[in-house]
Short mmCIF file of C-alpha atoms and ligand atoms in Angstrom, two decimals:
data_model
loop_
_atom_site.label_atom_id
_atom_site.label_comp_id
_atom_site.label_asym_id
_atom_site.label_seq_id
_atom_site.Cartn_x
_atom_site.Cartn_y
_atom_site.Cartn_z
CA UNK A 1 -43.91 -52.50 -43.87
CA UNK A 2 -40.62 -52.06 -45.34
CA UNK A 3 -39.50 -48.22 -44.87
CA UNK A 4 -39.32 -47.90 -41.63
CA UNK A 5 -38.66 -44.23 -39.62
CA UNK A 6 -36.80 -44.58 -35.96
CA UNK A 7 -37.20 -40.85 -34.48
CA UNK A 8 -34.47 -41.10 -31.32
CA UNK A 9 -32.20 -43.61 -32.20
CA UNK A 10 -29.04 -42.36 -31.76
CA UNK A 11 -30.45 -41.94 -28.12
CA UNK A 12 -30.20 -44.98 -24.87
CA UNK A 13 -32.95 -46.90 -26.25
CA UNK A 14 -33.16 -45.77 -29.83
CA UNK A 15 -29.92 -47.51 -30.17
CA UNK A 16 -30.84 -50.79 -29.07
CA UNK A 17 -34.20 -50.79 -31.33
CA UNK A 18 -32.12 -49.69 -34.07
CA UNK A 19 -29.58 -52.45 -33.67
CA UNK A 20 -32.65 -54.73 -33.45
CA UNK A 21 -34.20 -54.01 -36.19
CA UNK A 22 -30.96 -53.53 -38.50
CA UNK A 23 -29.73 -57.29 -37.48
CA UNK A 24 -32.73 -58.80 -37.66
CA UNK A 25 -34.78 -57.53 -40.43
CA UNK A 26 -32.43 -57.20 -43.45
CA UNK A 27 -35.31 -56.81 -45.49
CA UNK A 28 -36.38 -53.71 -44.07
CA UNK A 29 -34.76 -50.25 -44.61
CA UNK A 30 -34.07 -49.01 -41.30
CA UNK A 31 -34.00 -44.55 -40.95
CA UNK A 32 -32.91 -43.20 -37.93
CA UNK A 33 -34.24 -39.47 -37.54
CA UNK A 34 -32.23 -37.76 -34.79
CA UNK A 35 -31.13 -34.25 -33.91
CA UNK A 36 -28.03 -35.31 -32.00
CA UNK A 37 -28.93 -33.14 -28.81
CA UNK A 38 -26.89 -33.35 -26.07
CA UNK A 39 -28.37 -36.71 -25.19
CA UNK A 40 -27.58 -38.25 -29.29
CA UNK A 41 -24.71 -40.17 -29.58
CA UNK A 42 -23.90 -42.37 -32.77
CA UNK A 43 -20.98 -43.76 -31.12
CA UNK A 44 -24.32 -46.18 -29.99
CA UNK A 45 -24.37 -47.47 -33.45
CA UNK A 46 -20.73 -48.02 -34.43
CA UNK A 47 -21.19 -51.55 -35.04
CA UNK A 48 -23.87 -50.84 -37.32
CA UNK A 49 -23.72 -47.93 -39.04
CA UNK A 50 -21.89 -49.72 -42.13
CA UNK A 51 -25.02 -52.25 -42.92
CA UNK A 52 -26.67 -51.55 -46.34
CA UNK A 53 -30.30 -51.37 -44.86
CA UNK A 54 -29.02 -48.46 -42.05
CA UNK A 55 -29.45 -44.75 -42.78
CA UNK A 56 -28.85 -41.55 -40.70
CA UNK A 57 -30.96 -38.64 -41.08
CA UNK A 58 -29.84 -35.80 -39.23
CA UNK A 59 -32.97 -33.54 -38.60
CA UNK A 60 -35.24 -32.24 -35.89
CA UNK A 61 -39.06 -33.35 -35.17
CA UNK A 62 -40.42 -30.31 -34.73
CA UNK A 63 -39.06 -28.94 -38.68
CA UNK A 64 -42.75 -30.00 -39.95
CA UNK A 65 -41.65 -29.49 -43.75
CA UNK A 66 -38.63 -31.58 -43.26
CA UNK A 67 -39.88 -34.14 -41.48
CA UNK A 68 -43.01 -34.48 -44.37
CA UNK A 69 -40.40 -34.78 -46.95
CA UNK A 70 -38.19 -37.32 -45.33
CA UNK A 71 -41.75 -39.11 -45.37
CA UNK A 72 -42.21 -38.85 -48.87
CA UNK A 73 -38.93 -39.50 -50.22
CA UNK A 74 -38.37 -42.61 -48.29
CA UNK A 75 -41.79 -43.88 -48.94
CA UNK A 76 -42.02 -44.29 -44.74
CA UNK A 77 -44.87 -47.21 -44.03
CA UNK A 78 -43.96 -47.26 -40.10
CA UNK A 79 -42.79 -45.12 -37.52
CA UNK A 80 -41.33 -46.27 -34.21
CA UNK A 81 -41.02 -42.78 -32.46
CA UNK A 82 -38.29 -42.48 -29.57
CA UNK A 83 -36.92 -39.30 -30.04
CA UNK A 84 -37.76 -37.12 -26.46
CA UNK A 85 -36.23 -34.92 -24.36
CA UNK A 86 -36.26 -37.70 -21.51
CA UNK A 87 -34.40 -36.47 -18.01
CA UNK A 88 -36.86 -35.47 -15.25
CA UNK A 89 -34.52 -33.06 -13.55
CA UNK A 90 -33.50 -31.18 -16.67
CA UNK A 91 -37.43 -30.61 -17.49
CA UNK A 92 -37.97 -28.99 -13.97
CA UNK A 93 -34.63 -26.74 -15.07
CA UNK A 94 -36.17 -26.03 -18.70
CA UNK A 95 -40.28 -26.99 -19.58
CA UNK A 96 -40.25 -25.57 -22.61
CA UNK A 97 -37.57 -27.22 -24.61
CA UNK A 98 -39.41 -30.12 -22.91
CA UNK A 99 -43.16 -29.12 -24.43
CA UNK A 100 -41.61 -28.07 -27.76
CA UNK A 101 -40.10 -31.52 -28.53
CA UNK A 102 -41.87 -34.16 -26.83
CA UNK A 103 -45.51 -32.32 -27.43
CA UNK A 104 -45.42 -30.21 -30.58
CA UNK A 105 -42.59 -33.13 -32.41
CA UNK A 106 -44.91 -35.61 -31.38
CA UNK A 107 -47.85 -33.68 -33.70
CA UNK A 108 -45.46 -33.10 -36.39
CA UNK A 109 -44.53 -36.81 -37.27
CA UNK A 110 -48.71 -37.74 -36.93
CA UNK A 111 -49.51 -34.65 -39.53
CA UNK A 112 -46.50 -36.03 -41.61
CA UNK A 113 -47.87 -39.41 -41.03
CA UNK A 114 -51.31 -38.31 -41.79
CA UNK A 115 -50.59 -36.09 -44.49
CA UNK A 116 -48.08 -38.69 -46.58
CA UNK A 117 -50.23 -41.80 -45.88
CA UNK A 118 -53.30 -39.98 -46.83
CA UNK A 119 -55.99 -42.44 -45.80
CA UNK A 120 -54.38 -45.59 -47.11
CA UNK A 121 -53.35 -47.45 -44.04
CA UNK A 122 -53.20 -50.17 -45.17
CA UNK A 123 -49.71 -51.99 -44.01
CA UNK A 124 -49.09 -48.39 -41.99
CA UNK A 125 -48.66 -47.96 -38.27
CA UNK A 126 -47.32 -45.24 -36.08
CA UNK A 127 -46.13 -46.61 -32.78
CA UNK A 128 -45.51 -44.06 -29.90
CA UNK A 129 -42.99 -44.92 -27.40
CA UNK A 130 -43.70 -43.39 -23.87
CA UNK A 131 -43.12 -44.03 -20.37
CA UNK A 132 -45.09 -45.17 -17.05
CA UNK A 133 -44.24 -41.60 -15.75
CA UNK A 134 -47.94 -40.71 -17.12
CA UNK A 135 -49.85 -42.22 -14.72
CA UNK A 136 -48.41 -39.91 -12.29
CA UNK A 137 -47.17 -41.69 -8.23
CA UNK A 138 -48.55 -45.10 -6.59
CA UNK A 139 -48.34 -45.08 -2.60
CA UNK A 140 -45.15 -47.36 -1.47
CA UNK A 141 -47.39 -49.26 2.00
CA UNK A 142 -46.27 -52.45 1.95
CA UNK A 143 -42.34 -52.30 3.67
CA UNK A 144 -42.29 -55.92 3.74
CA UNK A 145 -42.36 -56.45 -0.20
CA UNK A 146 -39.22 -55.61 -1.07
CA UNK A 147 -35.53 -56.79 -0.12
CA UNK A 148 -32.09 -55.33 -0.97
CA UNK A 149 -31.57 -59.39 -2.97
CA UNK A 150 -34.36 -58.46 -5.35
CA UNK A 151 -37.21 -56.58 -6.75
CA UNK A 152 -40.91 -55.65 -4.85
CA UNK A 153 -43.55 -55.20 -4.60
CA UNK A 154 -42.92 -52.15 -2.74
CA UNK A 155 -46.80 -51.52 -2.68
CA UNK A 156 -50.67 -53.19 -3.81
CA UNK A 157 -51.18 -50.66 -6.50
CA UNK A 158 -50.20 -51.02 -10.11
CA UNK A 159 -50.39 -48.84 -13.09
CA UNK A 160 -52.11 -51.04 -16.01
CA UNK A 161 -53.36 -49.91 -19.63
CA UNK A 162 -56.94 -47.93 -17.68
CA UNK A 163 -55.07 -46.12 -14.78
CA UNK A 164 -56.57 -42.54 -14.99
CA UNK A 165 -53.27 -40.27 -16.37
CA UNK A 166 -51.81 -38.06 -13.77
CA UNK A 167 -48.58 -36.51 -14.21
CA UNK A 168 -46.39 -34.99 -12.08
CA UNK A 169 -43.31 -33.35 -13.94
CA UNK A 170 -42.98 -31.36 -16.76
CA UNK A 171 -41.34 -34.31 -18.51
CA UNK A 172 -44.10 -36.72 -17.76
CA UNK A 173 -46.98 -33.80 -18.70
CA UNK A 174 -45.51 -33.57 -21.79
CA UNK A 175 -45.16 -37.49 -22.09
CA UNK A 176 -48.85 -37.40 -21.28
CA UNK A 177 -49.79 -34.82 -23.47
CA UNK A 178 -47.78 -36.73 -26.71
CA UNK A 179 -49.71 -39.46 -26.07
CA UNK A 180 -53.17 -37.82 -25.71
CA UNK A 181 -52.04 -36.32 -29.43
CA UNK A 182 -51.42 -39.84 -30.48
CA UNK A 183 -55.14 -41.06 -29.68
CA UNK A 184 -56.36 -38.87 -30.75
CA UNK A 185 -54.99 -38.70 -34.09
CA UNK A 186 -56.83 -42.46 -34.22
CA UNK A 187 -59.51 -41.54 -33.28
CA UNK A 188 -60.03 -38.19 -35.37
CA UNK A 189 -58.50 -39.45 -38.61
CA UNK A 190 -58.31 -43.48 -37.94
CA UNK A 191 -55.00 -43.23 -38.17
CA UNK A 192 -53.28 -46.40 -37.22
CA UNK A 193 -51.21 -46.08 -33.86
CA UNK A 194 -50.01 -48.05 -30.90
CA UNK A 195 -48.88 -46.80 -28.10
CA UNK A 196 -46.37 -48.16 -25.09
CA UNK A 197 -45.72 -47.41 -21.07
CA UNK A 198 -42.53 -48.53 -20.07
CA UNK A 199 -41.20 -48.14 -17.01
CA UNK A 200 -37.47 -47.27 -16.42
CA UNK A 201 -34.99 -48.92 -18.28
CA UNK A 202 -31.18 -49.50 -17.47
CA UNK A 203 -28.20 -51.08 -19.82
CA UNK A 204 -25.57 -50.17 -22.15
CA UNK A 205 -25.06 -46.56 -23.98
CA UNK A 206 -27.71 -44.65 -21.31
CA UNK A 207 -26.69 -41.42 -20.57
CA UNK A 208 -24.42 -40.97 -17.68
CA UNK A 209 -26.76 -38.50 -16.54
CA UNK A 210 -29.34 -41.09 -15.38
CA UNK A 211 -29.14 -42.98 -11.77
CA UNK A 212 -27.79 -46.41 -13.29
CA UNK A 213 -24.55 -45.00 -15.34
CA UNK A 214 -24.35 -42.30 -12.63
CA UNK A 215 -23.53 -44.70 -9.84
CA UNK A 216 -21.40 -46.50 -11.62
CA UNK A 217 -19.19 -43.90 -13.01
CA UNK A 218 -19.03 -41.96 -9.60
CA UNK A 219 -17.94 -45.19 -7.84
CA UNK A 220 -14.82 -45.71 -10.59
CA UNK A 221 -13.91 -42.05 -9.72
CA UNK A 222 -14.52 -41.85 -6.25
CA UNK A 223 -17.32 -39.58 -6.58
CA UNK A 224 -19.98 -38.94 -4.30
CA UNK A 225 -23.23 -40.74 -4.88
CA UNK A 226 -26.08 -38.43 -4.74
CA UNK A 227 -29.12 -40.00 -3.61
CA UNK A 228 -32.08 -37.89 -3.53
CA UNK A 229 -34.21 -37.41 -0.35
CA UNK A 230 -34.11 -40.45 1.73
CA UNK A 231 -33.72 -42.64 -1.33
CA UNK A 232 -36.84 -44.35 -0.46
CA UNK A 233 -38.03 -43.91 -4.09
CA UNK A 234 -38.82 -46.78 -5.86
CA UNK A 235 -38.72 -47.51 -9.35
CA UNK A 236 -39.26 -50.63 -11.49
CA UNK A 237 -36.46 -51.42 -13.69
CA UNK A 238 -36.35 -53.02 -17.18
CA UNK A 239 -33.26 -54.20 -18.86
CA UNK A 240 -33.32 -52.25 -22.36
CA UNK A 241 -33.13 -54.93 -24.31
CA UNK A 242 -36.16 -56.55 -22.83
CA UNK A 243 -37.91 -53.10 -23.79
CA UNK A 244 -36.19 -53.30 -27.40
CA UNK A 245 -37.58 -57.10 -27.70
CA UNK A 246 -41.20 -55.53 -26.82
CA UNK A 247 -41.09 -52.68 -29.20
CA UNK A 248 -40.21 -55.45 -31.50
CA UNK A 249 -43.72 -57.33 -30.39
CA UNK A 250 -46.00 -54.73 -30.68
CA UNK A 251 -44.45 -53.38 -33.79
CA UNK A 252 -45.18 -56.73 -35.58
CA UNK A 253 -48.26 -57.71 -33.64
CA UNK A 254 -50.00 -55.26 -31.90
CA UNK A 255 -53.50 -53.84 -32.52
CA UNK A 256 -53.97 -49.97 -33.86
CA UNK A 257 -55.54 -47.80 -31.27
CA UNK A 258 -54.11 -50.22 -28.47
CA UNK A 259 -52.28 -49.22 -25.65
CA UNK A 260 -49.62 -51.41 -23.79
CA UNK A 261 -47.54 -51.32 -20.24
CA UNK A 262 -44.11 -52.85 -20.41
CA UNK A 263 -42.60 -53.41 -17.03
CA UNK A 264 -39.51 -55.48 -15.18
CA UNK A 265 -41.92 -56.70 -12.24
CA UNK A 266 -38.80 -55.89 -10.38
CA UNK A 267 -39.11 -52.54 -7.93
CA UNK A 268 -36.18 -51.74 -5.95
CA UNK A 269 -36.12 -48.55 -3.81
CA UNK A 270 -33.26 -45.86 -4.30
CA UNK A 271 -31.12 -46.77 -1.53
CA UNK A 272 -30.99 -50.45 -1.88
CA UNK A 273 -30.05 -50.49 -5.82
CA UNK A 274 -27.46 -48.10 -5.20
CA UNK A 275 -26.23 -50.43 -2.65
CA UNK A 276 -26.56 -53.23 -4.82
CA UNK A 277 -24.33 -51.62 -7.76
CA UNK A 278 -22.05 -50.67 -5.21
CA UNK A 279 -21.48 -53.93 -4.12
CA UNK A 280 -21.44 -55.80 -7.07
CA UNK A 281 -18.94 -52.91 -8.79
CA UNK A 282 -16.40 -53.09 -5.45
CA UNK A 283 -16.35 -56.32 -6.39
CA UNK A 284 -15.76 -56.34 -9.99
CA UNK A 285 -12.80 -53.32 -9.28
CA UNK A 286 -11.06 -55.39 -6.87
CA UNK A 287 -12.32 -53.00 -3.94
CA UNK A 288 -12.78 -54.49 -0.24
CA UNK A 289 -16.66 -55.23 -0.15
CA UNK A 290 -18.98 -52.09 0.54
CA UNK A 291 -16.00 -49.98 -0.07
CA UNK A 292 -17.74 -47.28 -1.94
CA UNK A 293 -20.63 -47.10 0.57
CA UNK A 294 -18.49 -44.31 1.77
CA UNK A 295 -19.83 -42.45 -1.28
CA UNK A 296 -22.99 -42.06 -0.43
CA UNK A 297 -24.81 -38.53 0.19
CA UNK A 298 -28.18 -37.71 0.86
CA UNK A 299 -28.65 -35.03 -1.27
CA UNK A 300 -31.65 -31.98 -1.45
CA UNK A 301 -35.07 -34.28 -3.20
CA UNK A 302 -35.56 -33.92 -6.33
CA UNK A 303 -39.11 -31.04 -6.46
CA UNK A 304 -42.28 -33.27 -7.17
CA UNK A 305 -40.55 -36.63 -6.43
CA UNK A 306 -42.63 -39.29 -7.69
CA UNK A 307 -42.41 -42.02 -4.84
CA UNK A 308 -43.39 -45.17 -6.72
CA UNK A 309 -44.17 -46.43 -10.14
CA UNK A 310 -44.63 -50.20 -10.65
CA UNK A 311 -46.34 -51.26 -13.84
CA UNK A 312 -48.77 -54.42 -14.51
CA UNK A 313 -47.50 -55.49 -17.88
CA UNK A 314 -50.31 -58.63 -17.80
CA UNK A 315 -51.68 -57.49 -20.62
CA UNK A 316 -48.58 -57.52 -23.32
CA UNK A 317 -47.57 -60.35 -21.76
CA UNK A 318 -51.08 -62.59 -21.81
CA UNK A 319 -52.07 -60.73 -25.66
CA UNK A 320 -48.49 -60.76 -27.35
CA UNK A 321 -46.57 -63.74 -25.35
CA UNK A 322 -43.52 -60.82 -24.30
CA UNK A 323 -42.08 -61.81 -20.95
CA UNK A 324 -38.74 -59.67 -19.08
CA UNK A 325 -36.02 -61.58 -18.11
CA UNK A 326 -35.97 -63.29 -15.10
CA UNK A 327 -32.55 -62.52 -13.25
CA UNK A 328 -32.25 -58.64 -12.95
CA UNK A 329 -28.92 -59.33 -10.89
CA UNK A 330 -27.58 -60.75 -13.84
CA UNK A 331 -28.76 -58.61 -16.20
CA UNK A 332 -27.22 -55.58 -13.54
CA UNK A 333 -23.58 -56.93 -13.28
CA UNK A 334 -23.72 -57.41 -17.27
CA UNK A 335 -24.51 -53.39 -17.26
CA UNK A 336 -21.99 -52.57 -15.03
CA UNK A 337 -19.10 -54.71 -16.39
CA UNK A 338 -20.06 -52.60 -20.47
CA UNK A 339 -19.37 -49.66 -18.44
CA UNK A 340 -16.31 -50.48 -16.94
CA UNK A 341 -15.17 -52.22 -20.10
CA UNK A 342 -16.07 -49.07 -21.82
CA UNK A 343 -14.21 -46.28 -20.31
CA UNK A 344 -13.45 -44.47 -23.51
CA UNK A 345 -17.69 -44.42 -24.21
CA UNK A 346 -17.98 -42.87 -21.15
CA UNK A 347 -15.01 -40.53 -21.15
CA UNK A 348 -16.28 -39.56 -24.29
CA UNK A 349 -19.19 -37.88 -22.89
CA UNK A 350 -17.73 -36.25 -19.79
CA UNK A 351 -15.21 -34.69 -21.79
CA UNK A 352 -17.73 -33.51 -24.53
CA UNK A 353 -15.34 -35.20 -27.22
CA UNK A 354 -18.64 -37.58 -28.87
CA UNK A 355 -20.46 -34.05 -29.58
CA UNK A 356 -17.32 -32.76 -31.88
CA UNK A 357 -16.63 -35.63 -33.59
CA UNK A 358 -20.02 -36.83 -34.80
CA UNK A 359 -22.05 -33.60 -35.05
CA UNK A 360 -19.24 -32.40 -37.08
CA UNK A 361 -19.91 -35.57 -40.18
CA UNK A 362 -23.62 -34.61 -40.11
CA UNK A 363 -24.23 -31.32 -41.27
CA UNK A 364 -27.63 -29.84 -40.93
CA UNK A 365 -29.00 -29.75 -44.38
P1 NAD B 1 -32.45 -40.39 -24.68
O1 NAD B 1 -32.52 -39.05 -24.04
O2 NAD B 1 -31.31 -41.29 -24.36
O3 NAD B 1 -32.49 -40.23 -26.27
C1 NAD B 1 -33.36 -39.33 -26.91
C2 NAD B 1 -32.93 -39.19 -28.36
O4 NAD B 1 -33.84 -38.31 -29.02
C3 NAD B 1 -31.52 -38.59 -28.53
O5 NAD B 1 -30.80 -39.32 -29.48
C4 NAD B 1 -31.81 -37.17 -29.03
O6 NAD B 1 -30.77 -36.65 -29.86
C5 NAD B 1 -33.10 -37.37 -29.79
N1 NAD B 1 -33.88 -36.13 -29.89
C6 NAD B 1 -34.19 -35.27 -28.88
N2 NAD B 1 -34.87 -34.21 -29.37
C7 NAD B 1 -35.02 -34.42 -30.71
C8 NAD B 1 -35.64 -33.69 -31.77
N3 NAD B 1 -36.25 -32.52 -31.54
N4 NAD B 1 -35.61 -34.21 -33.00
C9 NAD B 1 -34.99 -35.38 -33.26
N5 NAD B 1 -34.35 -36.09 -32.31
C10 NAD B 1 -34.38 -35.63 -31.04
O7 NAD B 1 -33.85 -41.09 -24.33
P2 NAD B 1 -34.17 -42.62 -23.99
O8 NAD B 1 -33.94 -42.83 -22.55
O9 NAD B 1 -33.53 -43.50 -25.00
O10 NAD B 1 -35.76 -42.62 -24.23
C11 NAD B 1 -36.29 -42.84 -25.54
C12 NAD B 1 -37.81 -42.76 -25.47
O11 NAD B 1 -38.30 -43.73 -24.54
C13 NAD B 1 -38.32 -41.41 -24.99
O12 NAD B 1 -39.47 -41.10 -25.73
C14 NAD B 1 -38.67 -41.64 -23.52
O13 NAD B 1 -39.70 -40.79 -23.11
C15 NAD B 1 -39.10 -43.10 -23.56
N6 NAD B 1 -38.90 -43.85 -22.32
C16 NAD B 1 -37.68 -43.86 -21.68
C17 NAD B 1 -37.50 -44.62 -20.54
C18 NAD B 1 -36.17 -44.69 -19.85
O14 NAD B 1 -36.07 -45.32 -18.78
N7 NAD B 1 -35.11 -44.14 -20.39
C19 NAD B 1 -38.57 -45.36 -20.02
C20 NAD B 1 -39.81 -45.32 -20.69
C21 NAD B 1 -39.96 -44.57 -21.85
P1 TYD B 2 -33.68 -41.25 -13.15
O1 TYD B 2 -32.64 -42.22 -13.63
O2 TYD B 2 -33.46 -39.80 -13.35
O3 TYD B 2 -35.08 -41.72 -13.75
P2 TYD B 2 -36.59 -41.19 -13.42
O4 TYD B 2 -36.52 -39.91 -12.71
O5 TYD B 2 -37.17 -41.04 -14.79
O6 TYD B 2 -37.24 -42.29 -12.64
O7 TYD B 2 -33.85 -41.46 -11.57
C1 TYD B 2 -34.20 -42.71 -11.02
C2 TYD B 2 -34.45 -42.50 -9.54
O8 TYD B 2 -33.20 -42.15 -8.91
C3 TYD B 2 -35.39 -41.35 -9.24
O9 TYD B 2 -36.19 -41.69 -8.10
C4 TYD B 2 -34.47 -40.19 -8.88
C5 TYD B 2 -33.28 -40.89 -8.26
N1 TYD B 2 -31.97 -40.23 -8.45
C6 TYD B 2 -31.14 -39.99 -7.36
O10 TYD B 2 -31.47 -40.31 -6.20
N2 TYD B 2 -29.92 -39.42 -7.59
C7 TYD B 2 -29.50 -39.06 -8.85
O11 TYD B 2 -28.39 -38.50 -9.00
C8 TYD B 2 -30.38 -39.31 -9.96
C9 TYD B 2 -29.97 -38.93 -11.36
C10 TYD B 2 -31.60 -39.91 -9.71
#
């Protein structure tokens, strides 16, 4: 595979698998597909966007005709698909925007797929990118697992590859329901596809709309924190590059009609990471320790809370030899050091300035 279509990648983790591929596969011509919603930002890609084997399209998922044509005129062999509307809390504000692109964009690409590949798969694969949200909440019984120093277990179960799907949000439903499309389209029309659960991801360029970047951000301003219920969710948290390093994996090595989890083994509930970034970024400011504990609120739960997902990624890790990285604390202060190294990113976004500057270049065509 050579022409190669990244849906998302002007996106949190689009960005990274873009960069990925871009650096390390020269060979390859690398097309990023995004719509640059609110969520799009190709200030991600600076550092790339110049490289001969990079190219922007500007285009939406769910445009069927345009989507078939960027297949055909490219001469697409592989499709790493990212592009989602991906913030819980926004799909319980807005379903449909959620069902439209991550359900009916989903179908689009596979019809393009199916319809420009026509049979010959030879040297074709279209790899799905989805979440660990799918398999709906795990119980959190086991207090004693966890520790504010480091990850879980916060609980015996584990979602792996057969855990029956079960979602809970409209974000994850429609998660669920992308992937469902995806099998299916193997095992209707053989089409070759692979499919990944990852569990949440934190690191440069997310959205400061997500817990990580949120935290941080409020504590530079003085904000208050908002934590959600109790803040005895847990979650278990992958650095993005770790996840970029796996797409990379299973991209190259994976078998069609295979499904894989990709998780940090490393659970933390609400509460204690926020702690954790507090006192690590008090630190790194120059505040007196646990300074910005002050911060926190308890806020109204989230409706539908999932209260634990923890993923056993055994099988990526025994099949394809992909391992996370072993010091999340590390890999934590390295996040929150880009984003207080990187005011203007971020100040970009609150003050909408990234939207008028970029969406501006790429015209709709
Ligand atoms: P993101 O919200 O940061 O980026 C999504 C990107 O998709 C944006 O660039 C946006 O402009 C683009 N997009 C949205 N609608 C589009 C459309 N109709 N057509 C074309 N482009 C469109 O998301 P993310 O956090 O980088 O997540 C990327 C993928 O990974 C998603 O599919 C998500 O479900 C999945 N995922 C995310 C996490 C996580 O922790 N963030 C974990 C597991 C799986
Ligand atoms: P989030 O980053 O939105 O990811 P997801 O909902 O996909 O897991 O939230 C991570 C956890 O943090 C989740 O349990 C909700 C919680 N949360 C808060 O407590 N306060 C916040 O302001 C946000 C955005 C999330």
């Amino acid at each position: 595979m050579k022409n190669i279509l990244i849906t998302g990648g002007a996106g949190f983790i689009g960005s990274h698998v873009v960069r990925l591929f871009v650096n390390k596969y020269p060979e390859y011509q690398i097309y990023n597909l995004d719509k640059l919603t609110y969520a799009g930002n190709l200030e991600n890609l600076k550092d790339i966007e110049q490289k001969p084997n990079y190219h922007f399209i500007k285009a939406d998922i769910c445009d069927f005709e345009r989507v078939l044509q960027i297949f055909r005129d490219h001469k697409i062999e592989g499709v790493v698909h990212l592009a989602a509307e991906s913030h819980v809390d926004r799909s319980i504000k807005d379903p449909f925007t959620f069902a439209k692109t991550n359900i009916l964009g989903t179908l689009s690409l596979l019809q393009a797929a199916k319809e420009c590949w026509k049979g010959n798969y030879e040297g074709k694969l279209f790899y799905h990118i989805s979440t660990d949200e799918v398999y709906g909440a795990l119980e959190a019984d086991n207090p004693q697992g966890g520790s504010q120093s480091g990850g879980g277990p916060w609980g015996r179960d584990f979602f792996c590859e057969q855990t029956k799907y079960a979602p809970r949000s409209p974000y994850s439903a429609s998660k669920a329901s992308s992937d469902h499309f995806v099998r299916a389209f193997f095992d209707t029309y053989t089409l070759p596809t692979v499919i990944t659960n990852c569990s949440n991801n934190f690191g440069p360029y997310q959205f400061p709309e997500k817990l990580i970047p949120l935290v941080i951000n409020n504590i530079k301003h003085a904000k208050p924190i908002p934590v959600y219920g109790k803040g005895e969710n847990v979650r278990d948290w992958l650095f993005v590059e770790d996840h970029a390093r796996a797409i990379d994996i299973v991209f190259h090595s994976g078998q069609a009609g295979e499904t894989y989890n990709i998780g940090g083994n490393n659970e933390w509930k609400n509460i204690d990471l926020i702690k954790q970034i507090i006192k690590i970024t008090d630190r790194l400011l120059g505040n007196e320790s646990g300074k910005s504990e002050s911060l926190i609120c308890f806020v109204t739960d989230r409706a539908g809370h999932d209260l634990r997902y923890a993923i056993d990624s055994s099988k990526l890790q025994d099949n394809l030899a992909w391992q996370p990285s072993s010091d999340f604390n590390a890999k934590l202060e390295e996040t929150i050091r880009w984003y207080l190294d990187n005011e203007q990113w971020l100040n970009n976004i609150t003050s909408g300035e990234y939207e008028k500057y970029y969406k501006q270049m790429y015209e709709e065509r």
